[in-house]
Amino acid sequence: MTATAPPQPRDPSRTRTSRAIRTGGGLSLRIEPRALLATLLLAVVALGMGVVLIGSGDFPMSPGDVVRTLLGNGTASQEFIVTELRMPRAVVALLVGAALGASGAVFQSISRNPLGSPDVIGFGQGATAGALTVIVLFKGDALAVTGGALVGCLLTGAAVYFLAWKRGVHGFRLVLVGIGAAAMLTALNHYLITKASIVDATRATVWMTGSLDGRGWEQAWPLLGVCAVLIPLVLGHGRSLRMMEMGDDAAYALGVSVERVRLVLMLSAVLLVAVATAAAGPIAFVALSAPQLARRLTRSPGANLGASVCMGATLLVVADWIAQQGLGGTQMPVGVVTGVLGGCYLLWLLVAERKAGRI
């Protein structure tokens, strides 16, 4: 007779409860209550901070006054200030943050690397190169700069994808090729700055910082249209993306068309980065940190796409509020605030990982 060891109790901190919902058509959906609650709370915080952001400024308004004005019960001056001056900026902040959060989650999941973020693997630098080319070489207006950023990001995404292709796109090659592309594009951007006139160099530097100043409905509506199409598309591929994290062979065995799904998700993520950068300039660290913070909050494996979208929106709208109100009457570009917050987050993560003995 052989002795068997008694079963070990499960660690409560590692226990996750999930519920499966099945429809009459044979479809099923697995829901993790903690992840769902965290996503809903992040969405509420993002919208609440959006209301606070709309009420901030030289003509302060309480959240109640903002809500009443949005419902059509404000005065004529309040309606003008809310709907024409402040609401477009808040909408752009929410949408840019959501787009960057979704894109960061997709690329980190596909590359299986927390550094597989659009602002690390070259897409932000590609958009910057496109915008600087229009500013420095063609003296383009704001609309032309937006188009240049869009084209630059798309060309960079296509180049990184094809250079990383070798019987498929794998995460390690994608990150290496992207880092190399980012280095070359950064050098190109510096060269363009040195060749610009003082006026164009100043204009380019302001754009490269990342800012939401002066954003209106002409930036918000195209961004809203793209996000309304691409973010649901990305969320709809969440199950396939989670299977792909187990490896291409396992995903193939489970019926996932790996290369098609990867191409659709990468194209969607690049487009989201492109329109976000075109609308607000290169905003640093949101795409990098939003998926990581979402995963720590939900304690759920996988890409956590919904939570990453809401976390990105929350981070950017909070950063914009800090940029406007953090130093009293002095306003800063929101890219400066996200850079500082992102650097602090990375330092905290480094200390936490070292204390845990993982580095």
PDB file of C-alpha atoms in Angstrom, residues 47-229:
ATOM      1  CA  LEU A  47     -17.213  59.515 -16.672  1.00  0.00           C
ATOM      2  CA  GLY A  48     -17.272  61.188 -13.252  1.00  0.00           C
ATOM      3  CA  MET A  49     -13.843  62.726 -13.800  1.00  0.00           C
ATOM      4  CA  GLY A  50     -15.038  63.817 -17.231  1.00  0.00           C
ATOM      5  CA  VAL A  51     -17.844  65.770 -15.548  1.00  0.00           C
ATOM      6  CA  VAL A  52     -15.359  67.277 -13.070  1.00  0.00           C
ATOM      7  CA  LEU A  53     -13.049  68.207 -15.959  1.00  0.00           C
ATOM      8  CA  ILE A  54     -15.887  69.967 -17.788  1.00  0.00           C
ATOM      9  CA  GLY A  55     -16.653  71.958 -14.655  1.00  0.00           C
ATOM     10  CA  SER A  56     -13.052  73.106 -14.178  1.00  0.00           C
ATOM     11  CA  GLY A  57     -11.687  76.358 -15.553  1.00  0.00           C
ATOM     12  CA  ASP A  58     -11.908  80.117 -15.253  1.00  0.00           C
ATOM     13  CA  PHE A  59     -15.694  79.810 -14.964  1.00  0.00           C
ATOM     14  CA  PRO A  60     -16.041  76.950 -12.427  1.00  0.00           C
ATOM     15  CA  MET A  61     -19.163  74.840 -12.365  1.00  0.00           C
ATOM     16  CA  SER A  62     -20.244  72.199  -9.884  1.00  0.00           C
ATOM     17  CA  PRO A  63     -20.799  68.633 -11.127  1.00  0.00           C
ATOM     18  CA  GLY A  64     -24.524  69.127 -10.564  1.00  0.00           C
ATOM     19  CA  ASP A  65     -24.563  72.216 -12.776  1.00  0.00           C
ATOM     20  CA  VAL A  66     -22.626  70.353 -15.470  1.00  0.00           C
ATOM     21  CA  VAL A  67     -25.076  67.446 -15.429  1.00  0.00           C
ATOM     22  CA  ARG A  68     -28.081  69.775 -15.526  1.00  0.00           C
ATOM     23  CA  THR A  69     -26.549  71.639 -18.464  1.00  0.00           C
ATOM     24  CA  LEU A  70     -25.872  68.396 -20.310  1.00  0.00           C
ATOM     25  CA  LEU A  71     -29.535  67.485 -19.781  1.00  0.00           C
ATOM     26  CA  GLY A  72     -30.597  70.792 -21.343  1.00  0.00           C
ATOM     27  CA  ASN A  73     -31.515  72.637 -18.141  1.00  0.00           C
ATOM     28  CA  GLY A  74     -28.614  75.113 -17.973  1.00  0.00           C
ATOM     29  CA  THR A  75     -28.450  78.764 -18.806  1.00  0.00           C
ATOM     30  CA  ALA A  76     -27.380  79.987 -22.243  1.00  0.00           C
ATOM     31  CA  SER A  77     -23.885  80.851 -20.996  1.00  0.00           C
ATOM     32  CA  GLN A  78     -23.530  77.482 -19.268  1.00  0.00           C
ATOM     33  CA  GLU A  79     -24.609  75.627 -22.389  1.00  0.00           C
ATOM     34  CA  PHE A  80     -22.076  77.509 -24.490  1.00  0.00           C
ATOM     35  CA  ILE A  81     -19.239  76.878 -22.039  1.00  0.00           C
ATOM     36  CA  VAL A  82     -20.076  73.186 -21.591  1.00  0.00           C
ATOM     37  CA  THR A  83     -21.051  72.077 -25.085  1.00  0.00           C
ATOM     38  CA  GLU A  84     -18.797  74.278 -27.196  1.00  0.00           C
ATOM     39  CA  LEU A  85     -15.705  74.964 -25.085  1.00  0.00           C
ATOM     40  CA  ARG A  86     -15.123  72.197 -22.552  1.00  0.00           C
ATOM     41  CA  MET A  87     -17.047  69.091 -23.510  1.00  0.00           C
ATOM     42  CA  PRO A  88     -15.103  68.431 -26.756  1.00  0.00           C
ATOM     43  CA  ARG A  89     -11.831  68.396 -24.810  1.00  0.00           C
ATOM     44  CA  ALA A  90     -13.240  65.970 -22.236  1.00  0.00           C
ATOM     45  CA  VAL A  91     -14.639  63.718 -24.976  1.00  0.00           C
ATOM     46  CA  VAL A  92     -11.286  63.692 -26.798  1.00  0.00           C
ATOM     47  CA  ALA A  93      -9.500  62.863 -23.515  1.00  0.00           C
ATOM     48  CA  LEU A  94     -11.819  59.938 -22.807  1.00  0.00           C
ATOM     49  CA  LEU A  95     -11.632  58.567 -26.353  1.00  0.00           C
ATOM     50  CA  VAL A  96      -7.855  58.969 -26.721  1.00  0.00           C
ATOM     51  CA  GLY A  97      -7.315  57.233 -23.387  1.00  0.00           C
ATOM     52  CA  ALA A  98      -9.690  54.423 -24.325  1.00  0.00           C
ATOM     53  CA  ALA A  99      -8.012  53.962 -27.725  1.00  0.00           C
ATOM     54  CA  LEU A 100      -4.533  53.857 -26.194  1.00  0.00           C
ATOM     55  CA  GLY A 101      -5.652  51.443 -23.462  1.00  0.00           C
ATOM     56  CA  ALA A 102      -7.167  49.049 -25.994  1.00  0.00           C
ATOM     57  CA  SER A 103      -4.142  49.251 -28.290  1.00  0.00           C
ATOM     58  CA  GLY A 104      -1.698  48.669 -25.456  1.00  0.00           C
ATOM     59  CA  ALA A 105      -3.626  45.637 -24.242  1.00  0.00           C
ATOM     60  CA  VAL A 106      -3.673  44.118 -27.735  1.00  0.00           C
ATOM     61  CA  PHE A 107       0.031  44.555 -28.397  1.00  0.00           C
ATOM     62  CA  GLN A 108       1.103  43.400 -24.942  1.00  0.00           C
ATOM     63  CA  SER A 109      -1.045  40.299 -25.321  1.00  0.00           C
ATOM     64  CA  ILE A 110       0.111  39.515 -28.865  1.00  0.00           C
ATOM     65  CA  SER A 111       3.776  40.015 -27.989  1.00  0.00           C
ATOM     66  CA  ARG A 112       3.337  38.356 -24.568  1.00  0.00           C
ATOM     67  CA  ASN A 113       5.570  41.088 -23.237  1.00  0.00           C
ATOM     68  CA  PRO A 114       4.647  43.995 -20.928  1.00  0.00           C
ATOM     69  CA  LEU A 115       6.962  46.216 -23.001  1.00  0.00           C
ATOM     70  CA  GLY A 116       5.044  45.438 -26.191  1.00  0.00           C
ATOM     71  CA  SER A 117       3.376  48.839 -26.108  1.00  0.00           C
ATOM     72  CA  PRO A 118       2.792  51.144 -29.104  1.00  0.00           C
ATOM     73  CA  ASP A 119       4.957  53.898 -27.637  1.00  0.00           C
ATOM     74  CA  VAL A 120       7.821  51.420 -27.120  1.00  0.00           C
ATOM     75  CA  ILE A 121       7.731  49.513 -30.401  1.00  0.00           C
ATOM     76  CA  GLY A 122       7.696  52.533 -32.667  1.00  0.00           C
ATOM     77  CA  PHE A 123       4.117  53.435 -33.579  1.00  0.00           C
ATOM     78  CA  GLY A 124       4.060  56.677 -31.614  1.00  0.00           C
ATOM     79  CA  GLN A 125       7.415  57.634 -33.125  1.00  0.00           C
ATOM     80  CA  GLY A 126       6.063  56.819 -36.598  1.00  0.00           C
ATOM     81  CA  ALA A 127       3.101  59.117 -36.094  1.00  0.00           C
ATOM     82  CA  THR A 128       5.455  61.824 -34.846  1.00  0.00           C
ATOM     83  CA  ALA A 129       7.655  61.391 -37.928  1.00  0.00           C
ATOM     84  CA  GLY A 130       4.640  61.802 -40.200  1.00  0.00           C
ATOM     85  CA  ALA A 131       3.498  64.947 -38.405  1.00  0.00           C
ATOM     86  CA  LEU A 132       6.986  66.475 -38.363  1.00  0.00           C
ATOM     87  CA  THR A 133       7.399  65.781 -42.070  1.00  0.00           C
ATOM     88  CA  VAL A 134       4.239  67.755 -42.780  1.00  0.00           C
ATOM     89  CA  ILE A 135       5.236  70.594 -40.421  1.00  0.00           C
ATOM     90  CA  VAL A 136       8.870  70.950 -41.458  1.00  0.00           C
ATOM     91  CA  LEU A 137       8.870  70.046 -45.139  1.00  0.00           C
ATOM     92  CA  PHE A 138       5.401  71.018 -46.319  1.00  0.00           C
ATOM     93  CA  LYS A 139       4.378  73.761 -43.833  1.00  0.00           C
ATOM     94  CA  GLY A 140       1.008  72.047 -43.485  1.00  0.00           C
ATOM     95  CA  ASP A 141      -1.919  73.277 -41.432  1.00  0.00           C
ATOM     96  CA  ALA A 142      -3.503  71.436 -38.481  1.00  0.00           C
ATOM     97  CA  LEU A 143      -5.573  69.156 -40.714  1.00  0.00           C
ATOM     98  CA  ALA A 144      -2.514  68.219 -42.778  1.00  0.00           C
ATOM     99  CA  VAL A 145      -0.532  67.490 -39.600  1.00  0.00           C
ATOM    100  CA  THR A 146      -3.305  65.169 -38.443  1.00  0.00           C
ATOM    101  CA  GLY A 147      -3.223  63.352 -41.759  1.00  0.00           C
ATOM    102  CA  GLY A 148       0.567  63.112 -41.635  1.00  0.00           C
ATOM    103  CA  ALA A 149       0.459  61.547 -38.168  1.00  0.00           C
ATOM    104  CA  LEU A 150      -2.151  59.051 -39.341  1.00  0.00           C
ATOM    105  CA  VAL A 151      -0.147  58.043 -42.415  1.00  0.00           C
ATOM    106  CA  GLY A 152       3.118  57.842 -40.479  1.00  0.00           C
ATOM    107  CA  CYS A 153       1.653  55.519 -37.864  1.00  0.00           C
ATOM    108  CA  LEU A 154       0.053  53.238 -40.462  1.00  0.00           C
ATOM    109  CA  LEU A 155       3.272  52.989 -42.503  1.00  0.00           C
ATOM    110  CA  THR A 156       5.252  52.200 -39.367  1.00  0.00           C
ATOM    111  CA  GLY A 157       2.772  49.517 -38.366  1.00  0.00           C
ATOM    112  CA  ALA A 158       2.959  47.904 -41.804  1.00  0.00           C
ATOM    113  CA  ALA A 159       6.775  48.008 -41.822  1.00  0.00           C
ATOM    114  CA  VAL A 160       7.089  46.501 -38.330  1.00  0.00           C
ATOM    115  CA  TYR A 161       4.601  43.766 -39.186  1.00  0.00           C
ATOM    116  CA  PHE A 162       6.335  42.690 -42.387  1.00  0.00           C
ATOM    117  CA  LEU A 163       9.842  42.934 -40.916  1.00  0.00           C
ATOM    118  CA  ALA A 164       8.750  40.784 -37.973  1.00  0.00           C
ATOM    119  CA  TRP A 165       7.106  38.215 -40.277  1.00  0.00           C
ATOM    120  CA  LYS A 166       8.796  34.831 -40.542  1.00  0.00           C
ATOM    121  CA  ARG A 167       6.252  32.056 -40.909  1.00  0.00           C
ATOM    122  CA  GLY A 168       4.042  34.182 -38.718  1.00  0.00           C
ATOM    123  CA  VAL A 169       4.534  37.105 -36.352  1.00  0.00           C
ATOM    124  CA  HIS A 170       5.884  36.139 -32.946  1.00  0.00           C
ATOM    125  CA  GLY A 171       6.087  38.357 -29.908  1.00  0.00           C
ATOM    126  CA  PHE A 172       9.855  38.366 -29.389  1.00  0.00           C
ATOM    127  CA  ARG A 173      10.569  39.406 -32.980  1.00  0.00           C
ATOM    128  CA  LEU A 174       7.775  41.975 -32.903  1.00  0.00           C
ATOM    129  CA  VAL A 175       9.238  43.711 -29.839  1.00  0.00           C
ATOM    130  CA  LEU A 176      12.814  43.636 -31.173  1.00  0.00           C
ATOM    131  CA  VAL A 177      11.846  44.967 -34.592  1.00  0.00           C
ATOM    132  CA  GLY A 178       9.609  47.595 -32.984  1.00  0.00           C
ATOM    133  CA  ILE A 179      12.363  48.827 -30.650  1.00  0.00           C
ATOM    134  CA  GLY A 180      14.734  49.091 -33.609  1.00  0.00           C
ATOM    135  CA  ALA A 181      12.124  51.004 -35.617  1.00  0.00           C
ATOM    136  CA  ALA A 182      11.509  53.319 -32.660  1.00  0.00           C
ATOM    137  CA  ALA A 183      15.220  54.106 -32.397  1.00  0.00           C
ATOM    138  CA  MET A 184      15.530  54.923 -36.115  1.00  0.00           C
ATOM    139  CA  LEU A 185      12.368  57.011 -36.156  1.00  0.00           C
ATOM    140  CA  THR A 186      13.486  58.930 -33.062  1.00  0.00           C
ATOM    141  CA  ALA A 187      16.735  59.802 -34.850  1.00  0.00           C
ATOM    142  CA  LEU A 188      14.740  60.915 -37.902  1.00  0.00           C
ATOM    143  CA  ASN A 189      12.511  63.102 -35.742  1.00  0.00           C
ATOM    144  CA  HIS A 190      15.535  64.790 -34.150  1.00  0.00           C
ATOM    145  CA  TYR A 191      17.011  65.389 -37.590  1.00  0.00           C
ATOM    146  CA  LEU A 192      13.791  67.009 -38.805  1.00  0.00           C
ATOM    147  CA  ILE A 193      13.775  69.299 -35.766  1.00  0.00           C
ATOM    148  CA  THR A 194      17.329  70.458 -36.521  1.00  0.00           C
ATOM    149  CA  LYS A 195      16.333  71.312 -40.105  1.00  0.00           C
ATOM    150  CA  ALA A 196      13.237  73.293 -39.131  1.00  0.00           C
ATOM    151  CA  SER A 197      12.958  77.028 -38.723  1.00  0.00           C
ATOM    152  CA  ILE A 198      12.541  78.383 -35.226  1.00  0.00           C
ATOM    153  CA  VAL A 199       8.796  78.822 -35.748  1.00  0.00           C
ATOM    154  CA  ASP A 200       8.289  75.314 -37.146  1.00  0.00           C
ATOM    155  CA  ALA A 201      10.564  73.794 -34.488  1.00  0.00           C
ATOM    156  CA  THR A 202       8.509  75.437 -31.735  1.00  0.00           C
ATOM    157  CA  ARG A 203       5.279  74.247 -33.312  1.00  0.00           C
ATOM    158  CA  ALA A 204       6.658  70.720 -33.710  1.00  0.00           C
ATOM    159  CA  THR A 205       7.921  70.589 -30.127  1.00  0.00           C
ATOM    160  CA  VAL A 206       4.526  71.600 -28.772  1.00  0.00           C
ATOM    161  CA  TRP A 207       2.840  68.908 -30.861  1.00  0.00           C
ATOM    162  CA  MET A 208       5.385  66.252 -29.798  1.00  0.00           C
ATOM    163  CA  THR A 209       4.666  66.921 -26.121  1.00  0.00           C
ATOM    164  CA  GLY A 210       1.066  65.754 -26.432  1.00  0.00           C
ATOM    165  CA  SER A 211      -1.679  68.199 -25.546  1.00  0.00           C
ATOM    166  CA  LEU A 212      -5.460  68.529 -25.447  1.00  0.00           C
ATOM    167  CA  ASP A 213      -5.490  72.325 -25.579  1.00  0.00           C
ATOM    168  CA  GLY A 214      -7.862  73.751 -28.161  1.00  0.00           C
ATOM    169  CA  ARG A 215      -9.418  70.408 -29.052  1.00  0.00           C
ATOM    170  CA  GLY A 216     -12.914  70.768 -30.492  1.00  0.00           C
ATOM    171  CA  TRP A 217     -15.639  68.742 -32.097  1.00  0.00           C
ATOM    172  CA  GLU A 218     -13.660  68.569 -35.346  1.00  0.00           C
ATOM    173  CA  GLN A 219     -11.236  66.243 -33.516  1.00  0.00           C
ATOM    174  CA  ALA A 220     -13.858  64.524 -31.387  1.00  0.00           C
ATOM    175  CA  TRP A 221     -16.271  63.321 -34.097  1.00  0.00           C
ATOM    176  CA  PRO A 222     -13.751  61.409 -36.281  1.00  0.00           C
ATOM    177  CA  LEU A 223     -12.199  59.918 -33.158  1.00  0.00           C
ATOM    178  CA  LEU A 224     -15.615  58.860 -31.889  1.00  0.00           C
ATOM    179  CA  GLY A 225     -16.484  57.224 -35.202  1.00  0.00           C
ATOM    180  CA  VAL A 226     -13.264  55.198 -35.355  1.00  0.00           C
ATOM    181  CA  CYS A 227     -13.472  54.126 -31.699  1.00  0.00           C
ATOM    182  CA  ALA A 228     -17.148  53.156 -32.091  1.00  0.00           C
ATOM    183  CA  VAL A 229     -16.129  50.683 -34.796  1.00  0.00           C
TER     184      VAL A 229
END
